[in-house]
Short mmCIF file of C-alpha atoms in Angstrom, two decimals:
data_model
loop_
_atom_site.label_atom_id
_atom_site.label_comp_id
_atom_site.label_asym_id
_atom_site.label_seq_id
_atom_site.Cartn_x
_atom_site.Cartn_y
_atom_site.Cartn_z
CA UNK A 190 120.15 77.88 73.12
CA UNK A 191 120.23 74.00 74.28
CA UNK A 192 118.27 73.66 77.46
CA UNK A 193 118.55 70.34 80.01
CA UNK A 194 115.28 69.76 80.39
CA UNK A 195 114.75 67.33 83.53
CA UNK A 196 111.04 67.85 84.26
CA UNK A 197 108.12 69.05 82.34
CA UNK A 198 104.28 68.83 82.99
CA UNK A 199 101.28 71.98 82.02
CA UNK A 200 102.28 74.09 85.28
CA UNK A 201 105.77 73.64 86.00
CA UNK A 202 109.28 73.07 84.04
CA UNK A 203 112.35 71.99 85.78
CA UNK A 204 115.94 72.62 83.97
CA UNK A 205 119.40 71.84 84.67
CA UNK A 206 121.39 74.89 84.21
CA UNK A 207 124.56 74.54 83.33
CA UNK A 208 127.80 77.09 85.09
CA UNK A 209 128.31 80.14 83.37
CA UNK A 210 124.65 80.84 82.46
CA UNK A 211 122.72 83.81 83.34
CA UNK A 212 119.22 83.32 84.59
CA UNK A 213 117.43 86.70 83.07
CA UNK A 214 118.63 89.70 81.11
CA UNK A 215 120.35 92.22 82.91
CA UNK A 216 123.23 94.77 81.88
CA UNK A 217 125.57 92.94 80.19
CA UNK A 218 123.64 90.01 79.35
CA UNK A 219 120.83 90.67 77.19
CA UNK A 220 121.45 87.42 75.34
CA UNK A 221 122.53 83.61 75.76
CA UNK A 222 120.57 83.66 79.48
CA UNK A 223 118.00 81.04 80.37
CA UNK A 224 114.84 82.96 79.77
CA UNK A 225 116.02 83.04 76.57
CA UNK A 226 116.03 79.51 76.09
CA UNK A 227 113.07 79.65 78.14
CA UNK A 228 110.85 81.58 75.86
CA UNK A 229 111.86 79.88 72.84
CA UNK A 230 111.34 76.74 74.11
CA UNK A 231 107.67 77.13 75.93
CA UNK A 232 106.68 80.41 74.11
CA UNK A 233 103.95 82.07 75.37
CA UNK A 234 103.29 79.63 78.04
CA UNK A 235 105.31 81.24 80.98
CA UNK A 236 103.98 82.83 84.09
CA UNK A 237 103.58 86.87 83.48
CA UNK A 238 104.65 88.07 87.11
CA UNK A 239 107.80 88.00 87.04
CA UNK A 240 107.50 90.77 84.11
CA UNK A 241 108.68 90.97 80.70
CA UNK A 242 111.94 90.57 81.92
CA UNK A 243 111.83 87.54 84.66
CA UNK A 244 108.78 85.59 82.83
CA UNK A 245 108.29 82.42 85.19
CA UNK A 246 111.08 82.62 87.43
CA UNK A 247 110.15 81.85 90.58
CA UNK A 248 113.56 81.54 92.19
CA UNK A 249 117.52 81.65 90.69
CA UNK A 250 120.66 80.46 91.04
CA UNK A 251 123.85 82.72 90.16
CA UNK A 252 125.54 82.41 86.64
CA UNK A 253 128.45 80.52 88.18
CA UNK A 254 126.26 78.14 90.17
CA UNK A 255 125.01 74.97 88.39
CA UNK A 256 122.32 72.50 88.77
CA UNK A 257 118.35 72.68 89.37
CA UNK A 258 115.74 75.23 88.54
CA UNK A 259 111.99 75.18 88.81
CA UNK A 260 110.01 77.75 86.49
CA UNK A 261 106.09 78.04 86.54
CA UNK A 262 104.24 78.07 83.31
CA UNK A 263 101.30 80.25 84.82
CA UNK A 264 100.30 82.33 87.09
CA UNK A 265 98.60 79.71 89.53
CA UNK A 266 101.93 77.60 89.61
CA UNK A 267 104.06 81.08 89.81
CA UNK A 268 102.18 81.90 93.20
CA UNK A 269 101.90 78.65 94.70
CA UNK A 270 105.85 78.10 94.27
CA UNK A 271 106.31 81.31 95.83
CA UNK A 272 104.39 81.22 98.66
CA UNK A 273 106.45 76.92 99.33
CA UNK A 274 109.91 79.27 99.21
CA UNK A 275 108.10 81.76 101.93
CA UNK A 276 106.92 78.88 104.13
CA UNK A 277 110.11 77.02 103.69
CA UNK A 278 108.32 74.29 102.40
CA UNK A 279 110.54 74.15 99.15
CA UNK A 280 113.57 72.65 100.12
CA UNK A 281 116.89 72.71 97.63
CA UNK A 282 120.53 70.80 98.29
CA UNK A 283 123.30 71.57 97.13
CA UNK A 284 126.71 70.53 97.01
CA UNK A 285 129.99 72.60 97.03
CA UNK A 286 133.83 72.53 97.98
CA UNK A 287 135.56 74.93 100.12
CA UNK A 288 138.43 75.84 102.04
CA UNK A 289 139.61 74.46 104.82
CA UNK A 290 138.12 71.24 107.26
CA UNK A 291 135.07 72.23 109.00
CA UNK A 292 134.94 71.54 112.45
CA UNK A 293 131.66 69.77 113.05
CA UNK A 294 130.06 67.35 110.72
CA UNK A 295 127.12 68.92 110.49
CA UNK A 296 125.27 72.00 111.33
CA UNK A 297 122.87 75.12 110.73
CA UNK A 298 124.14 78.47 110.55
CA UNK A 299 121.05 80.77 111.07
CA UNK A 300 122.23 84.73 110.41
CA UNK A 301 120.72 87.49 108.63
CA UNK A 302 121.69 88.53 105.43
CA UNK A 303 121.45 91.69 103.89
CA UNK A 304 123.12 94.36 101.31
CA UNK A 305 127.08 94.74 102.38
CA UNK A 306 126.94 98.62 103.44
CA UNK A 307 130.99 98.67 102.58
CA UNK A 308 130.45 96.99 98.78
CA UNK A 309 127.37 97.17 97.16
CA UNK A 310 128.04 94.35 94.89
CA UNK A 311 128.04 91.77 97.95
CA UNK A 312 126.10 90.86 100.44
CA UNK A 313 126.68 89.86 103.84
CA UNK A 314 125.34 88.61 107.60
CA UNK A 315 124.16 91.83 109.23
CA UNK A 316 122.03 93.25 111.84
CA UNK A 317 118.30 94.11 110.85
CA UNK A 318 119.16 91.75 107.34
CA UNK A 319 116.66 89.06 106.18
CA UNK A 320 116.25 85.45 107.95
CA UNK A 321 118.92 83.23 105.91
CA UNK A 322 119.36 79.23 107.70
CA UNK A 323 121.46 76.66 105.50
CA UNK A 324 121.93 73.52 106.87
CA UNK A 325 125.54 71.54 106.36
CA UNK A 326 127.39 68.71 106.82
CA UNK A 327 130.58 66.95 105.18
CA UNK A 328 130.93 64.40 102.29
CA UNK A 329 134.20 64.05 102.58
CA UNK A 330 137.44 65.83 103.81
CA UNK A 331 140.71 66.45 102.24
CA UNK A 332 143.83 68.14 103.50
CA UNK A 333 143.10 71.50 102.68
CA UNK A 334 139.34 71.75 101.31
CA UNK A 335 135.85 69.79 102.50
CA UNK A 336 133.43 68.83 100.31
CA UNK A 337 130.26 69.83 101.78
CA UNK A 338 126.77 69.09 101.29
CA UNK A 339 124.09 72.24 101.80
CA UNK A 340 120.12 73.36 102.14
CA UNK A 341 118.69 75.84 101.89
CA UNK A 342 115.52 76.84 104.16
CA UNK A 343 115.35 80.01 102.59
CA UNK A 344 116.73 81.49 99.28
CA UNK A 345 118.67 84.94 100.18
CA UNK A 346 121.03 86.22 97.20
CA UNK A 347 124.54 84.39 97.53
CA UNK A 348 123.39 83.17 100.71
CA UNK A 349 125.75 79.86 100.71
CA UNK A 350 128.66 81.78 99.90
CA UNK A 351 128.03 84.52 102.28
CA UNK A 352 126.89 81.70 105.15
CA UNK A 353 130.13 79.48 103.95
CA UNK A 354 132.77 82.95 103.95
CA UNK A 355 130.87 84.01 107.64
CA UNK A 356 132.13 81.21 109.41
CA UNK A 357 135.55 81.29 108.04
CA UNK A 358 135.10 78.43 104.87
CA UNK A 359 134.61 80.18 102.17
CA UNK A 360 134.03 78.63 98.91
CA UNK A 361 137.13 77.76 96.80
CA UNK A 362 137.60 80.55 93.79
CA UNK A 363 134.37 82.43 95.27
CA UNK A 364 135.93 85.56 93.27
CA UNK A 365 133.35 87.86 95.45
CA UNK A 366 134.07 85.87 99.46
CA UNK A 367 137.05 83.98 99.55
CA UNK A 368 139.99 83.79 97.41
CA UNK A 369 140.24 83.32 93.40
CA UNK A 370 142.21 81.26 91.36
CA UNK A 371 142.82 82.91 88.21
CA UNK A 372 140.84 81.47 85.18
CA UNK A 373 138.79 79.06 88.00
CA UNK A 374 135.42 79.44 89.08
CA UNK A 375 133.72 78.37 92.59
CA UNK A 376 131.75 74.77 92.22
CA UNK A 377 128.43 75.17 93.67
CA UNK A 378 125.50 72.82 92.34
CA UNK A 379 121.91 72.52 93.24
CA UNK A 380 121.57 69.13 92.53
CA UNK A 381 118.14 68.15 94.44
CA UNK A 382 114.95 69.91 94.90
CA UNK A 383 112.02 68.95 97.10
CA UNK A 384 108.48 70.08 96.56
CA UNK A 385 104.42 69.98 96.45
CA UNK A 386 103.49 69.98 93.26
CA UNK A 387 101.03 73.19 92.87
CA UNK A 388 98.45 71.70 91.57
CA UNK A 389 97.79 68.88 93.39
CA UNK A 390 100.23 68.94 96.23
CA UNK A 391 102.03 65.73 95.85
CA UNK A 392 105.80 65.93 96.86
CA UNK A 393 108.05 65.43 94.57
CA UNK A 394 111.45 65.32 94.70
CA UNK A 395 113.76 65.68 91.72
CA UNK A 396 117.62 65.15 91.60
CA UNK A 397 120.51 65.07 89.52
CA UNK A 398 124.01 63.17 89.90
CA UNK A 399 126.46 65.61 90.93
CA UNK A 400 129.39 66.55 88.88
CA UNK A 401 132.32 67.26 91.28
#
């Protein structure tokens, strides 16, 4: 399985991952996903706790979403990556298109996310749910869609596209929070992450062009 290998070093490996890729074997996808690739390409040399299943992922990005992932090789990088995402000190942007022209040209939206009690599949913003913020503002506006840059403060599951659907923009061919064009998919790409390095704290910040 070809990985797009961006960044490498002994603690910490960065990879491009492309749309359509599953992060970890689930049901249904036992093959073809990135810790595969993963596991051939570093071996044993993966962080242990995310489990047999999740070996050094630290964070993940949906199959349908594209663009930048970090992965710890140990156990020391593994908790020192976790504990930037809990003090917001990891910072990821991303870039998307969706419906409509959004009123201001930039903004936070700052609501809780949780499990959608209606469909258990989704998520949503709901009372008692889990701190979410993503930041926005606009690239560039057409007639009926805005290309929008995002980032993330925290890292809640489909948190742009339930944060994008909330306040009425939904991302274009999000099959799960807006509307779907058949055969299409939604383009969402983290295409820059910021970070201290775990071992010795520098920032780094790694990007890729983006591909809309």
């Amino acid at each position: 399985i070809p990985l797009d290998i961006v960044y490498e070093d002994a603690d910490i490996v960065v990879v491009n991952k492309p749309q359509g890729m599953v992060v970890h074997p689930a049901a249904g996808n036992h093959s073809g996903t990135l810790v595969n690739a993963l596991l051939h390409h570093c071996g044993e040399s993966l962080s242990g706790i995310g489990g047999v299943i999740r070996p050094g992922i630290v964070h993940r990005i949906d199959k349908d979403t594209s663009g930048l992932l970090i992965v710890a090789k140990n156990d020391f990088a593994h908790l020192h990556l976790a504990q930037q995402i809990k003090e917001h000190s990891f910072t990821r942007a991303y870039e998307t298109v969706v419906y409509g022209n959004i009123k201001e040209d930039s903004g936070t939206i700052n609501q809780p996310i949780g499990r959608n009690p209606k469909d258990r599949k989704k998520m949503a913003v709901i009372s008692g749910g889990r701190e979410a913020i993503t930041h926005f503002s606009t690239v560039c506006e057409y007639k009926s869609f805005t290309h929008a840059k995002m980032e993330l403060e925290t890292g809640r599951t489909h948190q742009i596209r339930v944060h994008m659907s909330y306040i009425g923009h939904p991302l274009v061919n999000d099959f799960l929070y807006g509307n779907r064009v058949e055969g299409k998919s939604y383009y969402l790409q983290c295409n820059s992450i910021t970070f201290p390095h775990p071992r010795n704290n520098e920032l780094i910040t790694i990007s890729i062009k983006q591909t809309i």
